[in-house]
Amino acid sequence: MDVKTLAKELDEALLQKREIAPLTKTHGDFTLSEAYKIQEEGLTYRLGRGEKVVGYKMGLTSAAKREQMNLGQPIYGYLSDTMYVRGKLKVAEGVHPKIEPEIAFITNRELHGTITREQAFDALESVFPALEVLDSRFVGFKYFSLPDVVADNCSSWRFILGAPQKPRDPGGLQMRMSIDGKAVQEASSDAISGNPLESLVQLAALLPKPLPRGSIVLAGAATAAAMLAPGMKIELYIDELGSMSVETE
Ligand code: OOG
Ligand code: MG
């Protein structure tokens, strides 16, 4: 298993909008820590193209997501400035994108290592309703292993933030995602590890280096993701945090 070869294969698939077989199928098994090395190597290509890291995403923090992907533990990936969508979401720029309801934070201090939920709360600069758009590089977006997903930056592709809200406990909030006016997914924010603040606790513990102040953090989806097509309007309503929407083309 060569970290550079695998990272290059994923990066080319990303640039060419091409599906590839799961890396563990073509190159044999590798460990989760090797997978994070592939993820990091992949990031160097993107930094070389001028992208900047603006934060991190947590994934598989809800039982609904772990069941949808048949994978078992929370993982993280990076978010770059070019992944942040402010206008319409262009579905054709991806392979088979899916959207999911999340809560996001911006942090007001550096975080690293073991922190409590209270310390995570004190580190909130703002809280947002957020949508993550996933797009796996792997065929059919399924039947891959945890190391495959982590190497592929945890399927992260685009994200959208609603209006920033003052720091508040993000637990116990009802979340509803609708597509073209029809509710497609609904859950309490507690579906995210019991409280979305736990995602910040988990990220600080998992990251090998400090999480910088001012980072955007996606807490992970509260429900399974929904397939996207051009011409859709996706809305997310979260109690106390308000509504946001994005249109696809
Ligand atoms: C892995 C990424 C999971 C989440 O919010 O749970 C994720 C995947 O579903 O491909 O982003
Ligand atoms: Mg997600």
GROMACS .gro file of C-alpha atoms and ligand atoms in nm:
model
  261
    1MET     CA    1   0.000   0.000   0.000
    2ASP     CA    2   0.158   0.325  -0.112
    3VAL     CA    3  -0.002   0.636   0.039
    4LYS     CA    4   0.093   0.859  -0.256
    5THR     CA    5  -0.043   0.620  -0.523
    6LEU     CA    6  -0.378   0.582  -0.349
    7ALA     CA    7  -0.411   0.955  -0.278
    8LYS     CA    8  -0.332   1.031  -0.644
    9GLU     CA    9  -0.594   0.781  -0.764
   10LEU     CA   10  -0.861   0.950  -0.551
   11ASP     CA   11  -0.753   1.299  -0.653
   12GLU     CA   12  -0.770   1.213  -1.023
   13ALA     CA   13  -1.116   1.058  -0.976
   14LEU     CA   14  -1.226   1.379  -0.804
   15LEU     CA   15  -1.092   1.601  -1.083
   16GLN     CA   16  -1.229   1.379  -1.360
   17LYS     CA   17  -1.567   1.323  -1.184
   18ARG     CA   18  -1.514   0.952  -1.224
   19GLU     CA   19  -1.619   0.658  -1.008
   20ILE     CA   20  -1.348   0.415  -0.903
   21ALA     CA   21  -1.357   0.080  -0.726
   22PRO     CA   22  -1.303   0.097  -0.349
   23LEU     CA   23  -0.929   0.119  -0.280
   24THR     CA   24  -0.938  -0.184  -0.049
   25LYS     CA   25  -1.073  -0.389  -0.344
   26THR     CA   26  -0.798  -0.285  -0.586
   27HIS     CA   27  -0.505  -0.239  -0.346
   28GLY     CA   28  -0.591  -0.470  -0.052
   29ASP     CA   29  -0.675  -0.378   0.305
   30PHE     CA   30  -0.515  -0.088   0.488
   31THR     CA   31  -0.563   0.047   0.840
   32LEU     CA   32  -0.761   0.347   0.957
   33SER     CA   33  -0.441   0.536   1.045
   34GLU     CA   34  -0.306   0.467   0.693
   35ALA     CA   35  -0.640   0.594   0.560
   36TYR     CA   36  -0.592   0.927   0.742
   37LYS     CA   37  -0.243   0.950   0.587
   38ILE     CA   38  -0.400   0.907   0.240
   39GLN     CA   39  -0.658   1.174   0.328
   40GLU     CA   40  -0.379   1.411   0.435
   41GLU     CA   41  -0.174   1.341   0.122
   42GLY     CA   42  -0.485   1.413  -0.088
   43LEU     CA   43  -0.519   1.745   0.089
   44THR     CA   44  -0.167   1.847  -0.016
   45TYR     CA   45  -0.275   1.825  -0.384
   46ARG     CA   46  -0.569   2.053  -0.311
   47LEU     CA   47  -0.358   2.301  -0.114
   48GLY     CA   48  -0.123   2.300  -0.414
   49ARG     CA   49  -0.416   2.409  -0.631
   50GLY     CA   50  -0.473   2.705  -0.398
   51GLU     CA   51  -0.746   2.566  -0.173
   52LYS     CA   52  -0.745   2.661   0.197
   53VAL     CA   53  -0.863   2.452   0.491
   54VAL     CA   54  -1.152   2.629   0.669
   55GLY     CA   55  -1.253   2.353   0.909
   56TYR     CA   56  -1.348   1.990   0.956
   57LYS     CA   57  -1.647   1.762   0.926
   58MET     CA   58  -1.740   1.482   1.159
   59GLY     CA   59  -1.911   1.182   1.002
   60LEU     CA   60  -2.104   0.877   1.122
   61THR     CA   61  -2.197   1.055   1.445
   62SER     CA   62  -2.562   0.937   1.426
   63ALA     CA   63  -2.704   0.583   1.430
   64ALA     CA   64  -2.907   0.668   1.114
   65LYS     CA   65  -2.586   0.743   0.920
   66ARG     CA   66  -2.398   0.444   1.058
   67GLU     CA   67  -2.690   0.223   0.945
   68GLN     CA   68  -2.717   0.389   0.599
   69MET     CA   69  -2.346   0.334   0.531
   70ASN     CA   70  -2.316   0.011   0.735
   71LEU     CA   71  -2.007   0.154   0.904
   72GLY     CA   72  -1.940   0.177   1.274
   73GLN     CA   73  -1.755   0.472   1.423
   74PRO     CA   74  -1.718   0.852   1.404
   75ILE     CA   75  -1.460   0.979   1.155
   76TYR     CA   76  -1.338   1.321   1.039
   77GLY     CA   77  -1.243   1.493   0.715
   78TYR     CA   78  -1.133   1.845   0.622
   79LEU     CA   79  -1.340   2.127   0.469
   80SER     CA   80  -1.179   2.363   0.218
   81ASP     CA   81  -1.291   2.707   0.102
   82THR     CA   82  -1.390   2.577  -0.243
   83MET     CA   83  -1.633   2.329  -0.083
   84TYR     CA   84  -1.834   2.618   0.068
   85VAL     CA   85  -2.137   2.683  -0.159
   86ARG     CA   86  -2.302   3.025  -0.144
   87GLY     CA   87  -2.517   3.027  -0.459
   88LYS     CA   88  -2.678   2.741  -0.647
   89LEU     CA   89  -2.544   2.393  -0.600
   90LYS     CA   90  -2.425   2.248  -0.932
   91VAL     CA   91  -2.510   1.879  -0.919
   92ALA     CA   92  -2.331   1.806  -1.249
   93GLU     CA   93  -1.997   1.899  -1.090
   94GLY     CA   94  -2.025   1.576  -0.891
   95VAL     CA   95  -2.082   1.206  -0.957
   96HIS     CA   96  -2.375   1.102  -0.737
   97PRO     CA   97  -2.420   1.373  -0.472
   98LYS     CA   98  -2.642   1.334  -0.166
   99ILE     CA   99  -2.751   1.594   0.088
  100GLU     CA  100  -2.793   1.565   0.465
  101PRO     CA  101  -2.909   1.783   0.755
  102GLU     CA  102  -2.642   1.898   0.996
  103ILE     CA  103  -2.554   2.156   1.260
  104ALA     CA  104  -2.230   2.352   1.225
  105PHE     CA  105  -2.015   2.553   1.464
  106ILE     CA  106  -1.746   2.816   1.437
  107THR     CA  107  -1.495   2.794   1.720
  108ASN     CA  108  -1.365   3.089   1.925
  109ARG     CA  109  -1.045   2.924   2.054
  110GLU     CA  110  -0.795   2.653   1.974
  111LEU     CA  111  -0.900   2.303   2.087
  112HIS     CA  112  -0.689   1.993   2.126
  113GLY     CA  113  -0.706   1.657   2.302
  114THR     CA  114  -0.951   1.563   2.574
  115ILE     CA  115  -1.214   1.830   2.634
  116THR     CA  116  -1.548   1.820   2.817
  117ARG     CA  117  -1.887   1.903   2.667
  118GLU     CA  118  -1.880   2.226   2.874
  119GLN     CA  119  -1.543   2.322   2.724
  120ALA     CA  120  -1.685   2.250   2.378
  121PHE     CA  121  -1.980   2.479   2.456
  122ASP     CA  122  -1.748   2.758   2.578
  123ALA     CA  123  -1.554   2.726   2.251
  124LEU     CA  124  -1.859   2.818   2.037
  125GLU     CA  125  -1.839   3.145   1.846
  126SER     CA  126  -2.161   3.069   1.656
  127VAL     CA  127  -2.399   2.786   1.568
  128PHE     CA  128  -2.556   2.733   1.224
  129PRO     CA  129  -2.814   2.517   1.055
  130ALA     CA  130  -2.607   2.345   0.785
  131LEU     CA  131  -2.638   2.108   0.491
  132GLU     CA  132  -2.356   1.879   0.385
  133VAL     CA  133  -2.339   1.749   0.030
  134LEU     CA  134  -2.156   1.419   0.007
  135ASP     CA  135  -2.015   1.271  -0.313
  136SER     CA  136  -1.818   0.953  -0.284
  137ARG     CA  137  -1.552   0.871  -0.543
  138PHE     CA  138  -1.651   0.505  -0.512
  139VAL     CA  139  -1.881   0.310  -0.744
  140GLY     CA  140  -2.246   0.335  -0.647
  141PHE     CA  141  -2.164   0.524  -0.325
  142LYS     CA  142  -2.181   0.200  -0.127
  143TYR     CA  143  -2.025  -0.119   0.001
  144PHE     CA  144  -1.699   0.035   0.103
  145SER     CA  145  -1.502   0.001   0.425
  146LEU     CA  146  -1.421   0.262   0.689
  147PRO     CA  147  -1.060   0.306   0.562
  148ASP     CA  148  -1.193   0.361   0.205
  149VAL     CA  149  -1.430   0.636   0.325
  150VAL     CA  150  -1.167   0.807   0.541
  151ALA     CA  151  -0.911   0.802   0.258
  152ASP     CA  152  -1.178   0.969   0.039
  153ASN     CA  153  -1.206   1.258   0.289
  154CYS     CA  154  -1.520   1.097   0.435
  155SER     CA  155  -1.717   1.157   0.111
  156SER     CA  156  -1.722   1.530   0.184
  157TRP     CA  157  -1.781   1.743  -0.125
  158ARG     CA  158  -1.975   2.065  -0.059
  159PHE     CA  159  -2.137   2.236   0.239
  160ILE     CA  160  -2.383   2.519   0.292
  161LEU     CA  161  -2.428   2.724   0.610
  162GLY     CA  162  -2.745   2.905   0.720
  163ALA     CA  163  -2.737   3.231   0.916
  164PRO     CA  164  -2.503   3.232   1.218
  165GLN     CA  165  -2.680   3.211   1.555
  166LYS     CA  166  -2.549   3.301   1.901
  167PRO     CA  167  -2.391   3.017   2.098
  168ARG     CA  168  -2.658   2.794   2.251
  169ASP     CA  169  -2.692   2.433   2.354
  170PRO     CA  170  -2.750   2.258   2.017
  171GLY     CA  171  -2.911   1.956   2.188
  172GLY     CA  172  -3.280   1.860   2.174
  173LEU     CA  173  -3.364   2.064   1.862
  174GLN     CA  174  -3.606   1.921   1.606
  175MET     CA  175  -3.454   1.916   1.253
  176ARG     CA  176  -3.655   1.879   0.933
  177MET     CA  177  -3.514   1.857   0.579
  178SER     CA  178  -3.758   1.906   0.290
  179ILE     CA  179  -3.713   1.865  -0.082
  180ASP     CA  180  -3.950   2.061  -0.306
  181GLY     CA  181  -4.179   2.128  -0.010
  182LYS     CA  182  -4.201   1.765   0.104
  183ALA     CA  183  -4.041   1.660   0.434
  184VAL     CA  184  -3.790   1.385   0.355
  185GLN     CA  185  -3.592   1.352   0.679
  186GLU     CA  186  -3.672   1.448   1.035
  187ALA     CA  187  -3.489   1.390   1.364
  188SER     CA  188  -3.388   1.550   1.691
  189SER     CA  189  -3.037   1.698   1.701
  190ASP     CA  190  -2.976   1.457   1.989
  191ALA     CA  191  -2.949   1.188   1.720
  192ILE     CA  192  -2.599   1.334   1.670
  193SER     CA  193  -2.403   1.154   1.945
  194GLY     CA  194  -2.663   1.248   2.210
  195ASN     CA  195  -2.576   1.617   2.159
  196PRO     CA  196  -2.395   1.778   1.861
  197LEU     CA  197  -2.140   1.926   2.106
  198GLU     CA  198  -2.005   1.571   2.136
  199SER     CA  199  -1.886   1.600   1.774
  200LEU     CA  200  -1.657   1.884   1.881
  201VAL     CA  201  -1.537   1.675   2.176
  202GLN     CA  202  -1.469   1.381   1.941
  203LEU     CA  203  -1.295   1.597   1.679
  204ALA     CA  204  -1.059   1.756   1.935
  205ALA     CA  205  -0.967   1.406   2.052
  206LEU     CA  206  -0.926   1.255   1.704
  207LEU     CA  207  -0.731   1.535   1.531
  208PRO     CA  208  -0.355   1.480   1.553
  209LYS     CA  209  -0.299   1.855   1.577
  210PRO     CA  210  -0.486   2.146   1.743
  211LEU     CA  211  -0.814   2.257   1.586
  212PRO     CA  212  -0.748   2.625   1.508
  213ARG     CA  213  -0.967   2.906   1.641
  214GLY     CA  214  -1.219   3.014   1.377
  215SER     CA  215  -1.267   2.663   1.236
  216ILE     CA  216  -1.597   2.561   1.080
  217VAL     CA  217  -1.703   2.224   1.222
  218LEU     CA  218  -1.986   2.013   1.080
  219ALA     CA  219  -2.126   1.795   1.356
  220GLY     CA  220  -2.243   1.510   1.128
  221ALA     CA  221  -2.584   1.431   0.988
  222ALA     CA  222  -2.880   1.362   1.216
  223THR     CA  223  -3.048   1.142   0.951
  224ALA     CA  224  -2.964   0.943   0.638
  225ALA     CA  225  -2.872   1.145   0.326
  226ALA     CA  226  -3.104   1.207   0.026
  227MET     CA  227  -3.004   1.179  -0.343
  228LEU     CA  228  -2.981   1.506  -0.537
  229ALA     CA  229  -3.086   1.597  -0.891
  230PRO     CA  230  -3.086   1.930  -1.078
  231GLY     CA  231  -3.384   2.161  -1.021
  232MET     CA  232  -3.450   2.077  -0.657
  233LYS     CA  233  -3.504   2.311  -0.364
  234ILE     CA  234  -3.375   2.171  -0.037
  235GLU     CA  235  -3.483   2.336   0.286
  236LEU     CA  236  -3.368   2.270   0.640
  237TYR     CA  237  -3.559   2.392   0.944
  238ILE     CA  238  -3.409   2.357   1.291
  239ASP     CA  239  -3.593   2.471   1.607
  240GLU     CA  240  -3.431   2.783   1.755
  241LEU     CA  241  -3.170   2.800   1.473
  242GLY     CA  242  -3.412   2.883   1.191
  243SER     CA  243  -3.440   2.789   0.824
  244MET     CA  244  -3.199   2.771   0.535
  245SER     CA  245  -3.230   2.651   0.178
  246VAL     CA  246  -3.032   2.576  -0.135
  247GLU     CA  247  -3.138   2.518  -0.494
  248THR     CA  248  -2.970   2.275  -0.729
  249GLU     CA  249  -2.904   2.310  -1.101
  250OOG     C1  250  -1.959   0.908   0.511
  250OOG     C2  251  -1.970   1.046   0.566
  250OOG     C3  252  -2.071   1.055   0.677
  250OOG     C4  253  -2.208   1.212   0.823
  250OOG     O1  254  -2.253   1.326   0.841
  250OOG     O2  255  -2.239   1.117   0.894
  250OOG     C5  256  -2.113   1.193   0.710
  250OOG     C6  257  -2.062   0.879   0.406
  250OOG     O3  258  -2.182   0.879   0.435
  250OOG     O4  259  -2.022   0.854   0.291
  250OOG     O5  260  -2.078   1.290   0.650
  251MG      MG  261  -2.210   1.464   0.691
   0.00000   0.00000   0.00000
